[in-house]
Coordinates of C-alpha atoms (C1' of nucleotides) in Angstrom, one line a residue:
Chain A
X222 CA 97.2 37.9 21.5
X223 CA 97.4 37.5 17.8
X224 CA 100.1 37.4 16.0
X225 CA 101.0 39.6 12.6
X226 CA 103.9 40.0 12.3
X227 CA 106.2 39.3 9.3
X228 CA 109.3 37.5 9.4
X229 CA 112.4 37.2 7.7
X230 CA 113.3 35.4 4.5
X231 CA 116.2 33.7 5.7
X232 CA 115.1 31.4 8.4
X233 CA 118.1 28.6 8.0
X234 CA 121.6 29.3 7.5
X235 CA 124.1 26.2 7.3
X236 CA 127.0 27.4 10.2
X237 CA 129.3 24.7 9.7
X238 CA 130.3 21.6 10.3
X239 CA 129.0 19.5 13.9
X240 CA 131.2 19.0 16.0
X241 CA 130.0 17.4 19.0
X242 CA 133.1 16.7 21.0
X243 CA 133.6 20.5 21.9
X244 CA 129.5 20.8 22.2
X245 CA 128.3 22.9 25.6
X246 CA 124.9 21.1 25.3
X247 CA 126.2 17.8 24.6
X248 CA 125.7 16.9 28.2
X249 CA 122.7 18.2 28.7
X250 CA 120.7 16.1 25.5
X251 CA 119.8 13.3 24.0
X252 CA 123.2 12.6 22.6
X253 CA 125.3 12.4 25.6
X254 CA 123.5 8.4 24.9
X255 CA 126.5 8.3 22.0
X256 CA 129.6 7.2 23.6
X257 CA 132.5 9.8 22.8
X258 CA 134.3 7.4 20.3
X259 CA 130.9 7.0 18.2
X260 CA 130.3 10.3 18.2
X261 CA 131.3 10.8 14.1
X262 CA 128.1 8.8 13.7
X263 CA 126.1 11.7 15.5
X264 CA 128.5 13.9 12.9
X265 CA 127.5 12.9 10.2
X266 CA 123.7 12.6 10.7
X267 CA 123.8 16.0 11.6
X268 CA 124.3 19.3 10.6
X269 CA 124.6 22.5 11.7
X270 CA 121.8 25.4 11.7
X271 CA 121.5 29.1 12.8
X272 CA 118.2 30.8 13.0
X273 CA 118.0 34.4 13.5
X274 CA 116.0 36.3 16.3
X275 CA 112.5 35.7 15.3
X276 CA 112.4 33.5 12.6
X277 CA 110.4 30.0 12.4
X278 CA 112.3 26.4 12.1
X279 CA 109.7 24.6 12.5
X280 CA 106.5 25.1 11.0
X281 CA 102.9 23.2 12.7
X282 CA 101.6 21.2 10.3
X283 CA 104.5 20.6 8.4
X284 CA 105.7 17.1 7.3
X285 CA 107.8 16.2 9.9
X286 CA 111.0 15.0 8.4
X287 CA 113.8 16.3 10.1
X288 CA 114.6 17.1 14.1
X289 CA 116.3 19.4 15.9
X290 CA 118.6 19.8 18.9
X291 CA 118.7 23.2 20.2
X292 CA 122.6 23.8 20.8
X293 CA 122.3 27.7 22.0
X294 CA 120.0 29.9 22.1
X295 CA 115.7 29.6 23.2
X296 CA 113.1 28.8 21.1
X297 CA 109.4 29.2 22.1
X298 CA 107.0 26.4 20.4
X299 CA 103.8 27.7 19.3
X300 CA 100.2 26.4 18.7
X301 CA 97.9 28.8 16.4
X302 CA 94.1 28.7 15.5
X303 CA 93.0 29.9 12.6
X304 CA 91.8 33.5 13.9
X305 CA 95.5 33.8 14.7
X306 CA 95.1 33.2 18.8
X307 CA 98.3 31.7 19.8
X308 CA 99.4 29.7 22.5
X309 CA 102.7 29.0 23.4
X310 CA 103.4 25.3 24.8
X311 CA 107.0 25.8 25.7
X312 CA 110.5 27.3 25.3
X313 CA 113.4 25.2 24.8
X314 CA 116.6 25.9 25.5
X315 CA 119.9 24.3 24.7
X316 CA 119.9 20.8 24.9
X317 CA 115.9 20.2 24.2
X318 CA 115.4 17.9 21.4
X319 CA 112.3 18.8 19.0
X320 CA 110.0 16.8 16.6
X321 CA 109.9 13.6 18.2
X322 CA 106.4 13.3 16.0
X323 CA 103.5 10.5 16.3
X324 CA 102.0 11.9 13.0
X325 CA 103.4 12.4 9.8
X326 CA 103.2 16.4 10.5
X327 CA 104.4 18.4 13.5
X328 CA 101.8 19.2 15.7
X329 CA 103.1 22.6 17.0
X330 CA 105.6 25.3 15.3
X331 CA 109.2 26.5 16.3
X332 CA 110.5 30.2 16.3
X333 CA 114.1 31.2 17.1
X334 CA 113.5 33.7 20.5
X335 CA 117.3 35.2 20.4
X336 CA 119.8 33.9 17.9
X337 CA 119.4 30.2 18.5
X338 CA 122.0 27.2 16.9
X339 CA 120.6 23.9 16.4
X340 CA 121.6 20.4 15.0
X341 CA 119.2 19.5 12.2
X342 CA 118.7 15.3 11.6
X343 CA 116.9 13.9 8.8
X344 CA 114.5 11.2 10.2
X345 CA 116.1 8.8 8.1
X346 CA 119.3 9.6 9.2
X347 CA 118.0 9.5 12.6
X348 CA 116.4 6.1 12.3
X349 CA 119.9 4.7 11.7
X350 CA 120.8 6.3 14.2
X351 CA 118.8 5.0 16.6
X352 CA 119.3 1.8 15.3
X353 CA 123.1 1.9 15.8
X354 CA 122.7 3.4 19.1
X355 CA 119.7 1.4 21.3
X356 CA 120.8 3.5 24.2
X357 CA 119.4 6.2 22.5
X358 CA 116.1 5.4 21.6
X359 CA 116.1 4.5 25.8
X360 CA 117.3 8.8 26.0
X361 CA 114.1 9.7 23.6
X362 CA 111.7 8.2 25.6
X363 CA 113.0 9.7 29.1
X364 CA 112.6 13.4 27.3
X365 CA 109.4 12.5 26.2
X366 CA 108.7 11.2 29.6
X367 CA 110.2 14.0 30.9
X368 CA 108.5 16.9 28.3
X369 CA 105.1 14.8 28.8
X370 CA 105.4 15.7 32.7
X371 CA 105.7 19.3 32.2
X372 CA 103.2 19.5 30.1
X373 CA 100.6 18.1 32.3
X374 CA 101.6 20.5 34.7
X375 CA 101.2 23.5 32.7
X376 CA 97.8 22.1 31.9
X377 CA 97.2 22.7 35.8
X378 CA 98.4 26.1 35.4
X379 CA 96.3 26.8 32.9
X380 CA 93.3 24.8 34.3
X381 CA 93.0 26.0 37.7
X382 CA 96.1 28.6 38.5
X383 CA 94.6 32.6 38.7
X384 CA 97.4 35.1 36.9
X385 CA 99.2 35.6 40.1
X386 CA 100.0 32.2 40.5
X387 CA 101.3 31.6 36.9
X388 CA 103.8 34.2 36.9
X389 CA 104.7 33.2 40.3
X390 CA 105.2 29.6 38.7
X391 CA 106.6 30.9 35.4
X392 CA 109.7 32.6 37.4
X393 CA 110.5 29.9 39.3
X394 CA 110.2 27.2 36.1
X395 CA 112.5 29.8 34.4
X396 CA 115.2 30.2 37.4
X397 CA 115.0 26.2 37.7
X398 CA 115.3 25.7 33.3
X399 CA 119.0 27.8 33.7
X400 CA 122.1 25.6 34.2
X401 CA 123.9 27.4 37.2
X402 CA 123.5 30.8 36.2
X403 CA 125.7 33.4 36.8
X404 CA 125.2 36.8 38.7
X405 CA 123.8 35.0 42.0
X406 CA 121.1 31.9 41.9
X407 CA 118.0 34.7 42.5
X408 CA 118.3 36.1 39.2
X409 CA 116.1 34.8 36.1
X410 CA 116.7 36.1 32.7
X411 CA 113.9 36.2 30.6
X412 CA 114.7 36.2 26.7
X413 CA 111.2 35.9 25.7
X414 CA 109.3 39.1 25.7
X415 CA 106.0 39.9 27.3
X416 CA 103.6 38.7 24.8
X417 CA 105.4 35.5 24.5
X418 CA 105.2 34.7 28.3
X419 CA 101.3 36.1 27.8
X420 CA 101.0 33.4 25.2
X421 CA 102.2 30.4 27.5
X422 CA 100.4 31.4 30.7
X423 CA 97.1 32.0 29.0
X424 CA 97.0 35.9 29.7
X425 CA 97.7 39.2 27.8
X426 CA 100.6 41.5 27.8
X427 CA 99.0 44.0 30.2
X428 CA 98.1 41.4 33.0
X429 CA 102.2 40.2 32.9
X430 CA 102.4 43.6 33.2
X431 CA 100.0 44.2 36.1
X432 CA 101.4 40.9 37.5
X433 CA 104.8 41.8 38.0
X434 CA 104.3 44.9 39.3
X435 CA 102.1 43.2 42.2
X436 CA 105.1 41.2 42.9
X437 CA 107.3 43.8 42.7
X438 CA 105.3 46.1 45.3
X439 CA 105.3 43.0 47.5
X440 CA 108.6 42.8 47.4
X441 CA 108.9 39.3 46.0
X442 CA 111.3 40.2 42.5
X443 CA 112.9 43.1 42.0
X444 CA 112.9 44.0 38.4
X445 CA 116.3 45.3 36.4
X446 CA 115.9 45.3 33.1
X447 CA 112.2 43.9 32.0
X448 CA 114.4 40.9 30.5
X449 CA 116.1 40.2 34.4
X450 CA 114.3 39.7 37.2
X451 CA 115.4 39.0 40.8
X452 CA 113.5 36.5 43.2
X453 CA 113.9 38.1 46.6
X454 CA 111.4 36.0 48.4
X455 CA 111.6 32.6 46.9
X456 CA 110.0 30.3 50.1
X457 CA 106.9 33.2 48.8
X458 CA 107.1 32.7 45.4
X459 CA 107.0 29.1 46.1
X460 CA 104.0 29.4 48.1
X461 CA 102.2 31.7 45.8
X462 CA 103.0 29.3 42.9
X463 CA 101.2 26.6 44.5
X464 CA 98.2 28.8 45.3
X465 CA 98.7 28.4 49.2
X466 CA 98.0 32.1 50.1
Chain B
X149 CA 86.4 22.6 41.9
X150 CA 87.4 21.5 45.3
X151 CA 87.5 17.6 46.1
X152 CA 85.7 16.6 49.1
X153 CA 84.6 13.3 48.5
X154 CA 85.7 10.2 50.4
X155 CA 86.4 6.7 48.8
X156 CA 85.9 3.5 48.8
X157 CA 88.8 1.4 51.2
X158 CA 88.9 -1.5 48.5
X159 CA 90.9 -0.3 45.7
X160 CA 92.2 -2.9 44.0
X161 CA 91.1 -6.2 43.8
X162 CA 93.0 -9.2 42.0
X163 CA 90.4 -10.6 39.1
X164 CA 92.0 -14.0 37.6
X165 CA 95.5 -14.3 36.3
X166 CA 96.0 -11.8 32.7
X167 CA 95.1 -13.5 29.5
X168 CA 96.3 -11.9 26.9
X169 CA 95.1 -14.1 23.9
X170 CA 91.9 -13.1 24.8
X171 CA 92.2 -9.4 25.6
X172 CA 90.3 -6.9 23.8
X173 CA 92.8 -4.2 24.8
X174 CA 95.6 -6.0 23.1
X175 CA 95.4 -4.4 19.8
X176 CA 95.2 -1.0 20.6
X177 CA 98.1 -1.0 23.4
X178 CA 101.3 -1.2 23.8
X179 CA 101.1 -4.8 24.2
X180 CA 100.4 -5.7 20.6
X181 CA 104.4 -5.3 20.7
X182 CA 104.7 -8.7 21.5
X183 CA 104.4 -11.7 19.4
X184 CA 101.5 -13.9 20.0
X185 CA 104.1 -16.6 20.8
X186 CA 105.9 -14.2 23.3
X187 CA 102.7 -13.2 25.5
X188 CA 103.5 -15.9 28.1
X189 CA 106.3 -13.2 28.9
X190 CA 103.7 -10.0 29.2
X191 CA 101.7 -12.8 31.5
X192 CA 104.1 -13.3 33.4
X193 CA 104.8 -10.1 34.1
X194 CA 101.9 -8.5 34.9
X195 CA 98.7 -9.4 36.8
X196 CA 94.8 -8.5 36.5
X197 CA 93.2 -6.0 38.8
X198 CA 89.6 -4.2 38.9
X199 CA 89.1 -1.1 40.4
X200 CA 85.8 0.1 42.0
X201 CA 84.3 3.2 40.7
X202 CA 85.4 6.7 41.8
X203 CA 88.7 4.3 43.7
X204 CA 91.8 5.9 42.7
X205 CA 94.4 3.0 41.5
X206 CA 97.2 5.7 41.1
X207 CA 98.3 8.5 43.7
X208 CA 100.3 11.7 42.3
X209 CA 103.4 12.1 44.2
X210 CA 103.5 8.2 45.3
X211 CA 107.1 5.9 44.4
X212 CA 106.6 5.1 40.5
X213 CA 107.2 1.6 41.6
X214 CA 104.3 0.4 38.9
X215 CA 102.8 0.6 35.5
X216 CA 98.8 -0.1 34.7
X217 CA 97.6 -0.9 31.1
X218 CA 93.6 -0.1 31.2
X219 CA 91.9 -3.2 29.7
X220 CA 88.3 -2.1 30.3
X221 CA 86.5 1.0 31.8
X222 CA 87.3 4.3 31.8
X223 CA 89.9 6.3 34.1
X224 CA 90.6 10.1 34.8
X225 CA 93.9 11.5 35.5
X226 CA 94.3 13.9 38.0
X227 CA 97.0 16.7 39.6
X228 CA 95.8 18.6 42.4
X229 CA 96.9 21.6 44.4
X230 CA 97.1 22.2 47.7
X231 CA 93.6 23.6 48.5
X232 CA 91.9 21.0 46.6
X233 CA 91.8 22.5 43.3
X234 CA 92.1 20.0 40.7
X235 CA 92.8 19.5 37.2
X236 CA 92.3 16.4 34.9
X237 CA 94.4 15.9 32.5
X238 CA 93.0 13.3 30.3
X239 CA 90.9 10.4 30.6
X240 CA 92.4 6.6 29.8
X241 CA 90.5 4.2 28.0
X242 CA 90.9 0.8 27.4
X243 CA 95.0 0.1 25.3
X244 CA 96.0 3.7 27.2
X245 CA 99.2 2.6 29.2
X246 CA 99.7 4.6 32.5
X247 CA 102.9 5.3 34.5
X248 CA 105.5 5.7 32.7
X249 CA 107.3 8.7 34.8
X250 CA 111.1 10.6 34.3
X251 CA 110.8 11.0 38.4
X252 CA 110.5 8.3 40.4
X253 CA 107.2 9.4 41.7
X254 CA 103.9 9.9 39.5
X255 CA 103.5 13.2 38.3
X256 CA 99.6 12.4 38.6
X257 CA 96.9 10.3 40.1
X258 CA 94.3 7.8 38.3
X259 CA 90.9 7.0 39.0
X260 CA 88.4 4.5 38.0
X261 CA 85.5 6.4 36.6
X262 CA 83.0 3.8 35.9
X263 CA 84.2 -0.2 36.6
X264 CA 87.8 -0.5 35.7
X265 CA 89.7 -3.4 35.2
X266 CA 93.4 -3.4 34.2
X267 CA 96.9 -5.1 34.4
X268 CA 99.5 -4.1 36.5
X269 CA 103.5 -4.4 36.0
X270 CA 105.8 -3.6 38.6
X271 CA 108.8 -1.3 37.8
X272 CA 111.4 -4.2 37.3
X273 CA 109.4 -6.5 35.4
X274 CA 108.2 -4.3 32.9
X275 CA 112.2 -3.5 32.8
X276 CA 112.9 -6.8 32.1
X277 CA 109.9 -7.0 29.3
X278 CA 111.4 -4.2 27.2
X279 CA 114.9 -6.1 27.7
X280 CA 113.8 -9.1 26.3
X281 CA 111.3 -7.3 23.5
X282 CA 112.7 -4.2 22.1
X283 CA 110.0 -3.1 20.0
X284 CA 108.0 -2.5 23.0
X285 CA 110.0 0.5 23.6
X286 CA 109.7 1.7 20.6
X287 CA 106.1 1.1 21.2
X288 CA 106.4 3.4 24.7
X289 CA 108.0 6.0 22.6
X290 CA 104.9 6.4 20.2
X291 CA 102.8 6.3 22.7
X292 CA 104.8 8.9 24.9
X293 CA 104.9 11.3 21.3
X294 CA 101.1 10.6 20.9
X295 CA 100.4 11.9 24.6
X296 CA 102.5 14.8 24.6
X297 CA 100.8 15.8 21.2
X298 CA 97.4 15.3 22.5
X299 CA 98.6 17.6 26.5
X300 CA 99.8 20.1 24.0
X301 CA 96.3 20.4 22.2
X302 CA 94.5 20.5 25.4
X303 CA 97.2 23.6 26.3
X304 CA 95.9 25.3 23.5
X305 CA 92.2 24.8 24.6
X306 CA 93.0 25.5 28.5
X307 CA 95.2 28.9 27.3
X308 CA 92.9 30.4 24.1
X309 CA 89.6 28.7 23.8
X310 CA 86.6 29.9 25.2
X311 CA 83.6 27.6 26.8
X312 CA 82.0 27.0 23.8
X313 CA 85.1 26.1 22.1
X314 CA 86.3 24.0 24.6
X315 CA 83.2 21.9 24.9
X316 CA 82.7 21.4 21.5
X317 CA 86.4 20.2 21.0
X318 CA 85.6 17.8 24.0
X319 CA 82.6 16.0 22.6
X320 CA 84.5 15.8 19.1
X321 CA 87.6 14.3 21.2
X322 CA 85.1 11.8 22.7
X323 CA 83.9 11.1 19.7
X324 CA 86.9 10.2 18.2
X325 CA 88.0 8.3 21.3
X326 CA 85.4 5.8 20.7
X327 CA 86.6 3.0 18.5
X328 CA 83.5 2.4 16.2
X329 CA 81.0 3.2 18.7
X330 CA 77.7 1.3 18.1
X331 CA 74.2 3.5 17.8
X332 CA 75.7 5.5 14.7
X333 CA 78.4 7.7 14.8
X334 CA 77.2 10.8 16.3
X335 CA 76.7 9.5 19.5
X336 CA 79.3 10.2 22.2
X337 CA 79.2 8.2 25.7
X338 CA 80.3 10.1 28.9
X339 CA 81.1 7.6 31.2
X340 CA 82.3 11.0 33.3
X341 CA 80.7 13.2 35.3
X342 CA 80.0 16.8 34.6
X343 CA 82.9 17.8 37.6
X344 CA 84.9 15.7 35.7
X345 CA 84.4 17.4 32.4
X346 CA 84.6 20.9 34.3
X347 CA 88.0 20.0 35.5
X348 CA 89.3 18.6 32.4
X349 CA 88.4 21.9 30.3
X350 CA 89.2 24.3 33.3
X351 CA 85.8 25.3 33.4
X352 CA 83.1 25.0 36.5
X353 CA 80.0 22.5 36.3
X354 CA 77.4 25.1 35.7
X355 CA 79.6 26.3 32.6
X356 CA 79.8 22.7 31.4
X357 CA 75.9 22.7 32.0
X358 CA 75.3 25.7 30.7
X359 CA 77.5 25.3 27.2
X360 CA 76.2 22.1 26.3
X361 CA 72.4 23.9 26.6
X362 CA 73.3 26.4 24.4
X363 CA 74.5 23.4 22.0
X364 CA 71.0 22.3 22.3
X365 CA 69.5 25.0 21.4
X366 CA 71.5 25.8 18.3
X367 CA 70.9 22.2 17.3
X368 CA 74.3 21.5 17.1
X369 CA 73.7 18.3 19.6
X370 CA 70.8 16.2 21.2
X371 CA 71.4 15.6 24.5
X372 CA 69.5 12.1 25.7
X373 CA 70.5 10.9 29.1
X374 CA 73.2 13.7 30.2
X375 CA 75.8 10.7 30.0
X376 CA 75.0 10.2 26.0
X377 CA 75.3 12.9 24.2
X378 CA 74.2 13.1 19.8
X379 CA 76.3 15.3 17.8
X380 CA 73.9 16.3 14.8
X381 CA 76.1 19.1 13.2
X382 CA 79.5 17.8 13.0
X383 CA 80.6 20.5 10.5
X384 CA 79.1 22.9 12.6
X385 CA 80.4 21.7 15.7
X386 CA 83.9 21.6 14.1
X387 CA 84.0 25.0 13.0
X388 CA 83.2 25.7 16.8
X389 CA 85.8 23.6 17.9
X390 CA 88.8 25.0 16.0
X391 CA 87.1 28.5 16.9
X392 CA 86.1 29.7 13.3
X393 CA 82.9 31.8 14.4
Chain C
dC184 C1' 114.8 64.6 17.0
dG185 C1' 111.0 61.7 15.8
dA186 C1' 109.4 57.1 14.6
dC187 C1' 108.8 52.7 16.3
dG188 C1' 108.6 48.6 19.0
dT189 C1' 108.1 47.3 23.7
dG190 C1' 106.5 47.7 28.2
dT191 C1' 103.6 50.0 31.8
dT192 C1' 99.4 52.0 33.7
dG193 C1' 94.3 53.3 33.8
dA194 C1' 89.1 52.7 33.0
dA195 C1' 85.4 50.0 31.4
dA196 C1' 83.4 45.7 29.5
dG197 C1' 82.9 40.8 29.2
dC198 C1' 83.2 36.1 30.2
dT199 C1' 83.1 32.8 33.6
dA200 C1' 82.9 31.9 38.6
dT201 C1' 80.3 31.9 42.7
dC202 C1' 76.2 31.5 45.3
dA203 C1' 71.6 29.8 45.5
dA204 C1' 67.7 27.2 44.4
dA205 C1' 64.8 24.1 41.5
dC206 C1' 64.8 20.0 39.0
dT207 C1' 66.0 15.2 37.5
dT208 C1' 67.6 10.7 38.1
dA209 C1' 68.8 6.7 40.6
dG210 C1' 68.6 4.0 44.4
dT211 C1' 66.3 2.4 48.8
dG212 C1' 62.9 0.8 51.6
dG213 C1' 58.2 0.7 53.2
Chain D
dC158 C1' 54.5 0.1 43.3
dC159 C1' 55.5 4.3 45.1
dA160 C1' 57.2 7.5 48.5
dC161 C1' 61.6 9.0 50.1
dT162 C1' 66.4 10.3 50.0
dA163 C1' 70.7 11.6 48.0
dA164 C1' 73.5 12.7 44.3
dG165 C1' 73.9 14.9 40.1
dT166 C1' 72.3 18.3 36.8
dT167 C1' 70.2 22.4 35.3
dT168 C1' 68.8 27.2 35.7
dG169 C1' 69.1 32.0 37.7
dA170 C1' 71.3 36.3 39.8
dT171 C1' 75.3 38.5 41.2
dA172 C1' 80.3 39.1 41.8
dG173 C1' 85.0 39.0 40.3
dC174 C1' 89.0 38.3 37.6
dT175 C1' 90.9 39.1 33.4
dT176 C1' 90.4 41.2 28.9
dT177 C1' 89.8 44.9 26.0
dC178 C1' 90.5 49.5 24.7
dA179 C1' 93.3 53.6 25.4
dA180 C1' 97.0 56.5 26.7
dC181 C1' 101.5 57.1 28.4
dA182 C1' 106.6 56.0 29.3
dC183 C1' 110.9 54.1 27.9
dG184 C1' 114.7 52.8 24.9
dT185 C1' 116.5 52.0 20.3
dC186 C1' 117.6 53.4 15.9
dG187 C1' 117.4 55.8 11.5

DNA sequence: CGACGTGTTGAAAGCTATCAAACTTAGTGG
DNA sequence: CCACTAAGTTTGATAGCTTTCAACACGTCG
């Protein structure tokens, strides 16, 4: 897929103070390393960003000098060459910490999926962060641990998995990403659209498409609304996402 | 491709106690985090192995109970799916530091590719190394970011490249993998097979074969032995790379 | 209501995989 | 030293999965 379209102007709007003690993905981040009565340190590095359905926050290639902490919202991060093919190397949700950089610049870009909230840090401020909280330095290398594992397995996927099996694995990575979701455990709800799930399994719109629909007429997912989809069969989802069929 | 091959019993073989004074490795590994007059602790943590070629040293899905820092030699990493079809997702050279895991089992396995030697920490005692030196996490933390920078690269080339694309990135990759590689610049040394090249780029042997012929014959490489490979159009081969043609 | 973006469905083309065989290289032993 | 063997690599023909191109359906919004 390539990608033209335009976005808007306004990509980053201040949206307040931080406040991290009432923060729903507090728990889930990096920054459940800063103990509760330290947490006007994490404060004041920080402020407060909302980035409207569509836009870029991070740009790949850009210096690198600030980071972000997705508080709501999902984000996909992208990879371009310069014909414009795009692939997409993730989507993070609330909680996922982004621009932990080994280069000056960051190697991939970031656009808001539905209306996403973020903390931005400076990296200076960060570094004193870091250096008044160890603990959390300790917290940045288990994400990147933890980010560095999923990305190897995606590089199966897109090694050695045939389409079936990606969307097969894409669901169930989905259903497993959302904290306890509501509406019953089988349902996944898919913010990203169809060219944007294209772009991460290495396939077009129309073989999603086609995709789905096989595992709809087999009776695997049941789809409502294109954005929510039910896993009827999981034990066969699981079975086709490991290629054992 | 499938794996059918059987290996060698002896895996691991203790080679002399570590020395790091003497360790060509030091400088590009994490190890150059300690201070000369502190490497009686890295000693004293780890001990010197050498692994046969083709002997994996590292089995995906075993207890992370250990860490390996390649001194010499070259290794593949490797995830595999249930019917044998494999994907490997980078090769480590001497400095790379293996093991480092957010589970508590490896995500992959490692193999010696041609005569490996290396150092092996157990879990605890690397623990206590980064207690006692914390720069060496900081250390662990670049070398996590540079990782996940260079999995998210090879997502783009698994998800939007073509062939050629992908095995001209590969060579230039090599190329830059080599620190200051004797007989001039342009020659690249695959210590790997062409299965192993094929499963690194998602691609079969007979592609691999195949790709690098049509290189040939375009001039953009010379290739001598099949495991030494002359890249005589680095502009050209660039352009290929990044897919501008 | 019609335009537009998004998603679905269909037919044909293309790139890479698969199957098969020839060739090269390295190692072994006569 | 050379024949022999085995593994790895290269080359060729065919098949298959996914892409591309195209048309249609659906829902939103002006």
């Amino acid at each position: 897929m390539t990608v033209t379209e335009t976005h808007r102007p306004l990509t980053l709007l201040p949206a307040g103070s931080v406040a991290c003690m009432t923060c729903g993905a507090r728990s889930a981040s990096v920054c459940n390393a800063v103990e509760e009565r330290d947490l006007r340190l994490l404060e004041g590095a920080a402020e407060k960003i909302r980035i409207a359905p569509g836009a870029p926050f991070m740009v790949e290639g850009a210096p690198a000098d600030c980071f972000f902490n997705i508080t709501s919202g999902t984000a996909r991060l992208v990879k371009l060459l310069p014909d414009g093919r795009r692939q997409v190397t993730g989507f993070a949700d609330a909680g996922r910490f982004l621009g932990l950089a080994a280069t000056e610049r960051f190697g991939f870009g970031a656009e808001a999926i539905d209306a996403v909230t973020a903390c931005r840090f400076s990296r200076k401020r960060l570094r004193g962060l870091i250096d008044d909280v160890p603990l959390l330095e300790r917290r940045l290398l288990a994400s990147a641990s933890s980010e560095l594992a999923a990305a190897q397995e995606q590089l199966l996927l897109l090694g050695r998995k045939t389409a079936l099996e990606r969307v097969a694995s894409f669901l169930l990575e989905r259903q497993a990403a959302l904290p306890v979701c509501r509406g019953g455990d089988e349902t996944v709800s898919l913010p990203m659209g169809r060219g944007d799930i294209a772009d991460y399994l290495g396939l077009t719109i129309e073989t999603i498409s086609r995709t789905l629909g096989m595992l709809k007429t087999r009776g695997c997912i049941a789809v409502d609304k294109a954005s929510e989809i039910r896993i009827r069969l999981p034990a066969r989802m699981r079975a086709l996402a490991a290629g054992e069929d």
